[in-house]
Coordinates of C-alpha atoms and ligand atoms in Angstrom, one line a residue:
M1 CA -2.1 32.1 -9.0
D2 CA 1.6 31.6 -9.3
K3 CA 2.8 29.0 -11.8
P4 CA 4.4 25.9 -10.2
L5 CA 8.0 26.9 -11.0
Q6 CA 7.5 30.7 -10.7
N7 CA 10.9 32.4 -9.9
K8 CA 12.8 29.0 -9.9
I9 CA 16.1 29.0 -11.6
A10 CA 16.8 25.9 -13.6
I11 CA 19.5 24.3 -15.7
V12 CA 18.6 21.4 -18.0
T13 CA 21.6 19.6 -19.5
G14 CA 21.2 18.2 -23.0
S15 CA 18.3 20.6 -23.7
T16 CA 19.2 21.3 -27.3
A17 CA 17.3 18.2 -28.5
G18 CA 14.8 15.5 -27.6
I19 CA 13.6 15.1 -24.0
G20 CA 15.8 17.9 -22.6
E21 CA 14.3 20.4 -25.1
G22 CA 10.8 19.4 -23.9
I23 CA 11.8 19.8 -20.3
V24 CA 13.4 23.2 -20.7
R25 CA 10.4 24.5 -22.7
R26 CA 7.9 23.2 -20.2
F27 CA 10.0 24.6 -17.2
A28 CA 9.9 28.1 -18.9
A29 CA 6.2 27.8 -19.5
E30 CA 5.7 27.0 -15.8
G31 CA 7.5 30.2 -14.8
A32 CA 11.2 29.1 -14.4
K33 CA 14.2 31.1 -15.6
V34 CA 16.1 28.6 -17.6
V35 CA 19.6 27.8 -18.9
V36 CA 19.4 25.8 -22.1
S37 CA 22.5 23.7 -22.6
G38 CA 24.0 21.1 -24.9
L39 CA 26.3 20.6 -27.8
E40 CA 24.2 22.1 -30.6
K41 CA 25.0 25.8 -30.3
K42 CA 22.7 27.2 -33.0
T43 CA 19.7 25.1 -31.9
G44 CA 20.3 26.0 -28.3
E45 CA 20.4 29.7 -29.1
R46 CA 17.2 29.3 -31.1
I47 CA 15.4 27.5 -28.3
A48 CA 16.4 30.2 -25.8
A49 CA 15.3 32.9 -28.2
S50 CA 12.0 31.3 -28.8
I51 CA 11.4 31.0 -25.0
R52 CA 12.2 34.7 -24.6
L53 CA 9.9 35.6 -27.5
A54 CA 7.1 33.8 -25.7
G55 CA 7.7 36.0 -22.6
G56 CA 10.0 33.6 -20.7
E57 CA 13.5 34.1 -19.4
A58 CA 16.2 31.9 -21.0
V59 CA 19.9 31.9 -22.0
F60 CA 21.9 29.3 -23.8
Q61 CA 25.2 28.0 -22.4
F62 CA 27.3 25.6 -24.6
A63 CA 28.7 22.9 -22.3
D64 CA 30.5 19.7 -23.2
L65 CA 30.1 17.6 -20.0
R66 CA 33.2 15.7 -20.8
K67 CA 35.1 18.9 -19.8
P68 CA 35.2 19.7 -16.1
E69 CA 35.6 23.4 -16.7
H70 CA 32.5 23.4 -18.9
C71 CA 30.5 21.8 -16.1
K72 CA 31.6 24.5 -13.7
A73 CA 30.9 27.3 -16.2
L74 CA 27.4 25.9 -16.8
I75 CA 26.5 26.2 -13.2
R76 CA 28.2 29.6 -12.9
R77 CA 26.1 30.9 -15.9
A78 CA 22.8 30.4 -13.9
V79 CA 24.2 32.2 -10.9
D80 CA 25.7 35.1 -13.0
E81 CA 22.6 35.4 -15.2
F82 CA 19.7 34.8 -12.8
G83 CA 21.3 35.1 -9.3
G84 CA 21.4 31.4 -8.2
L85 CA 20.3 27.9 -8.9
D86 CA 17.3 25.9 -7.7
V87 CA 16.9 23.0 -10.1
L88 CA 19.4 20.9 -12.0
V89 CA 18.1 18.4 -14.5
N90 CA 20.8 15.9 -15.5
N91 CA 19.3 14.9 -18.8
A92 CA 22.3 14.9 -21.2
G93 CA 23.2 11.4 -22.2
I94 CA 24.3 9.2 -25.1
Y95 CA 23.1 5.7 -25.8
P96 CA 25.1 4.3 -28.7
H97 CA 24.8 0.5 -29.1
S98 CA 27.8 -1.8 -28.8
K99 CA 27.8 -5.5 -28.5
F100 CA 29.4 -6.7 -25.2
E101 CA 32.2 -8.5 -27.1
E102 CA 33.0 -5.4 -29.3
T103 CA 32.9 -2.7 -26.6
T104 CA 36.3 -1.0 -26.4
A105 CA 37.9 0.7 -23.4
D106 CA 37.5 4.0 -25.3
F107 CA 33.8 3.4 -25.8
W108 CA 33.3 2.6 -22.2
D109 CA 35.2 5.7 -21.0
T110 CA 33.4 8.1 -23.3
I111 CA 29.9 6.9 -22.3
F112 CA 30.8 7.0 -18.6
E113 CA 32.3 10.5 -19.0
I114 CA 29.1 11.9 -20.4
N115 CA 26.4 9.9 -18.6
A116 CA 28.0 9.5 -15.1
R117 CA 31.1 11.6 -14.6
G118 CA 29.5 14.7 -16.2
V119 CA 26.6 14.5 -13.8
F120 CA 28.9 14.2 -10.8
L121 CA 30.9 17.3 -11.9
C122 CA 27.7 19.3 -12.5
V123 CA 26.3 18.4 -9.1
Q124 CA 29.6 19.0 -7.3
A125 CA 29.5 22.6 -8.8
A126 CA 25.7 23.0 -8.2
A127 CA 25.5 22.0 -4.6
P128 CA 27.1 25.2 -3.1
A129 CA 24.8 27.3 -5.3
M130 CA 21.7 25.4 -4.1
R131 CA 22.9 25.5 -0.5
A132 CA 23.1 29.3 -0.8
R133 CA 19.4 29.4 -1.8
G134 CA 18.4 27.2 1.2
G135 CA 17.9 24.0 -0.9
G136 CA 17.3 22.7 -4.4
S137 CA 16.2 19.9 -6.6
I138 CA 18.4 17.5 -8.6
I139 CA 16.6 15.4 -11.2
N140 CA 18.5 12.6 -12.9
I141 CA 17.1 11.2 -16.1
G142 CA 17.3 7.4 -15.9
S143 CA 16.3 4.4 -17.9
C144 CA 15.0 0.9 -17.6
C145 CA 18.4 -0.1 -18.7
A146 CA 19.6 0.5 -15.1
F147 CA 17.6 -2.5 -14.0
Q148 CA 17.5 -4.8 -17.0
H149 CA 19.9 -6.2 -19.6
Y150 CA 19.3 -5.2 -23.2
E151 CA 21.5 -6.5 -26.0
G152 CA 23.9 -3.8 -27.2
L153 CA 23.2 -1.6 -24.2
F154 CA 25.5 -3.2 -21.6
A155 CA 27.8 -0.2 -21.2
Y156 CA 24.8 2.3 -21.3
G157 CA 23.0 0.2 -18.7
A158 CA 26.1 0.4 -16.5
T159 CA 26.2 4.2 -16.7
K160 CA 22.5 4.4 -15.8
G161 CA 22.9 1.9 -12.9
T162 CA 25.7 4.1 -11.7
L163 CA 23.5 7.2 -12.0
Y164 CA 20.8 5.4 -10.0
H165 CA 23.2 4.8 -7.2
M166 CA 24.5 8.4 -7.4
T167 CA 20.9 9.7 -7.1
M168 CA 20.1 7.8 -4.0
A169 CA 23.5 8.7 -2.4
M170 CA 22.9 12.3 -3.3
A171 CA 19.5 12.2 -1.7
R172 CA 21.1 11.0 1.6
K173 CA 24.1 13.3 1.4
F174 CA 22.2 16.5 0.6
A175 CA 19.1 16.0 2.8
P176 CA 20.5 18.2 5.6
D177 CA 20.9 21.0 3.0
H178 CA 17.3 20.5 1.8
I179 CA 18.7 19.6 -1.6
R180 CA 16.5 16.8 -3.0
A181 CA 17.7 14.3 -5.5
N182 CA 15.3 12.2 -7.5
W183 CA 15.4 9.8 -10.5
I184 CA 13.0 9.4 -13.4
T185 CA 12.9 6.0 -15.1
V186 CA 12.1 6.9 -18.7
G187 CA 10.5 4.1 -20.7
W188 CA 10.9 4.6 -24.4
V189 CA 10.6 8.0 -26.2
P190 CA 11.3 7.8 -29.9
T191 CA 13.2 11.1 -30.2
E192 CA 14.9 12.1 -33.4
N193 CA 18.3 10.9 -32.1
E194 CA 16.8 7.7 -30.7
R195 CA 15.3 6.9 -34.1
K196 CA 18.8 7.5 -35.7
V197 CA 20.4 5.1 -33.2
E198 CA 17.8 2.4 -34.1
A199 CA 18.0 3.2 -37.8
A200 CA 21.7 2.5 -37.6
E201 CA 20.7 -1.0 -36.3
G202 CA 18.5 -1.5 -39.4
H203 CA 15.2 -0.8 -37.5
D204 CA 12.5 0.8 -39.6
E205 CA 9.0 2.1 -39.0
A206 CA 7.5 -1.4 -39.2
W207 CA 9.9 -2.5 -36.4
Y208 CA 8.7 0.5 -34.3
E209 CA 5.1 -0.5 -34.8
Q210 CA 5.7 -4.0 -33.8
A211 CA 7.7 -2.8 -30.7
R212 CA 4.9 -0.5 -29.8
Q213 CA 2.4 -3.3 -29.9
R214 CA 4.5 -5.3 -27.5
L215 CA 4.6 -2.5 -24.9
P216 CA 2.5 -3.1 -21.8
G217 CA 0.3 -0.1 -22.6
Q218 CA 0.9 -0.3 -26.3
E219 CA 2.2 3.3 -26.3
F220 CA 5.6 4.9 -26.4
Q221 CA 6.2 7.7 -23.8
T222 CA 6.5 11.3 -25.0
V223 CA 8.8 14.1 -24.2
D224 CA 5.9 15.8 -22.4
D225 CA 5.3 12.8 -20.2
V226 CA 8.8 13.1 -18.9
A227 CA 8.6 16.9 -18.6
A228 CA 5.5 16.7 -16.5
G229 CA 7.4 14.4 -14.0
C230 CA 10.2 16.9 -13.9
V231 CA 7.8 19.8 -13.1
F232 CA 6.5 17.9 -10.2
L233 CA 9.9 16.9 -8.8
A234 CA 11.2 20.5 -9.3
G235 CA 8.3 22.2 -7.6
G236 CA 7.2 23.0 -4.1
E237 CA 4.6 20.2 -4.1
A238 CA 7.5 17.7 -4.0
R239 CA 9.3 19.5 -1.0
Q240 CA 9.5 16.2 0.9
V241 CA 10.2 14.0 -2.1
T242 CA 13.8 12.8 -2.3
G243 CA 15.5 9.6 -3.2
S244 CA 12.5 8.5 -5.3
D245 CA 12.2 6.7 -8.6
L246 CA 9.4 8.1 -10.7
R247 CA 8.5 5.6 -13.4
V248 CA 7.4 7.2 -16.6
T249 CA 7.4 3.9 -18.4
G250 CA 3.8 3.1 -19.2
G251 CA 4.2 -0.2 -17.3
Q252 CA 7.6 -1.2 -18.6
C253 CA 10.1 -2.6 -16.1
V254 CA 7.7 -2.5 -13.2
R255 CA 9.3 -3.8 -10.0
F256 CA 7.8 -5.1 -6.8
Ligands
NAD301 P1 19.0 13.1 -27.5 O1 20.1 12.4 -28.2 O2 17.8 13.6 -28.3 O3 19.6 14.5 -26.8 C1 20.7 14.4 -26.0 C2 21.1 15.7 -25.5 O4 22.4 15.5 -24.8 C3 21.5 16.7 -26.6 O5 21.1 18.0 -26.3 C4 23.0 16.7 -26.7 O6 23.6 17.9 -27.1 C5 23.3 16.4 -25.3 N1 24.7 15.8 -25.2 C6 25.2 14.7 -25.8 N2 26.5 14.6 -25.4 C7 26.8 15.6 -24.6 C8 28.0 16.1 -24.0 N3 29.2 15.5 -24.2 N4 27.9 17.2 -23.3 C9 26.8 17.9 -23.1 N5 25.6 17.5 -23.7 C10 25.7 16.4 -24.4 O7 18.6 12.2 -26.3 P2 17.1 11.8 -25.8 O8 16.6 10.7 -26.5 O9 16.3 13.1 -25.6 O10 17.5 11.3 -24.3 C11 17.7 12.2 -23.2 C12 18.0 11.4 -22.0 O11 17.0 10.5 -21.7 C13 19.3 10.6 -22.0 O12 20.0 10.7 -20.7 C14 18.9 9.2 -22.3 O13 19.8 8.3 -21.8 C15 17.6 9.2 -21.5 N6 16.6 8.2 -22.0 C16 16.1 8.3 -23.2 C17 15.2 7.3 -23.6 C18 14.6 7.4 -25.0 O14 13.8 6.5 -25.3 N7 14.8 8.4 -25.8 C19 14.8 6.3 -22.8 C20 15.4 6.2 -21.5 C21 16.3 7.2 -21.1

């Protein structure tokens, strides 16, 4: 039996670390040809090599999503290397903390450049390639911060709220092209970088343990939990699923 993503061509932005790395590895295991991308060149090359060693197809493309030409080159790499593009996971994102009162114009611009404008530029470049294949799947990695206020994450929440709007607008815009656009609300995944951000706020293991106990299901989410949602949204089983919000939150920020 074919794997769920057999012969699909996928790009995962920000797949040189954390959640993105988990998604790209899982996509490759499910049969996709993948473009690994992000800022960490050596790590990205290593991830692509290890996928190839395991029998998969993968290349690494360095792309700084603040640069429009890098966004275009990233999409072009999938087309040049594998012959097209079926799936784009917009996972790259930064979530530095800044108090509302201390947030500068530069901070605001940088976080929007990466978390929102970079996604727009990638999708703008990806849409013609997907159209040429008769359709595709765009998956935007979101956060509870789009729907709730968290101290220190005002600007970040604004980027994710923007991304949520973009997802739904893309779902409508691209429906005639059979390009689907979906959003995953990610709860809390203590990745290496997420831990660094919290450590900078003075939060230690004991703080994480208390935080975990306060979660509705008393569990953090994992990279694999998010990757599993992406496999579903990328694959043929989701052919009629667009404009959806898949909550991988363990019960956090549930809405009625
Ligand atoms: P991470 O910091 O571990 O990895 C981020 C990735 O994005 C890296 O590969 C990095 O190279 C890439 N990146 C950063 N700036 C970039 C730029 N300018 N151009 C291109 N790539 C860039 O992050 P993570 O914790 O795995 O989170 C991944 C995504 O999930 C983000 O969009 C984040 O907002 C979202 N999210 C994370 C959590 C969590 O708890 N970790 C919760 C909700 C949402």
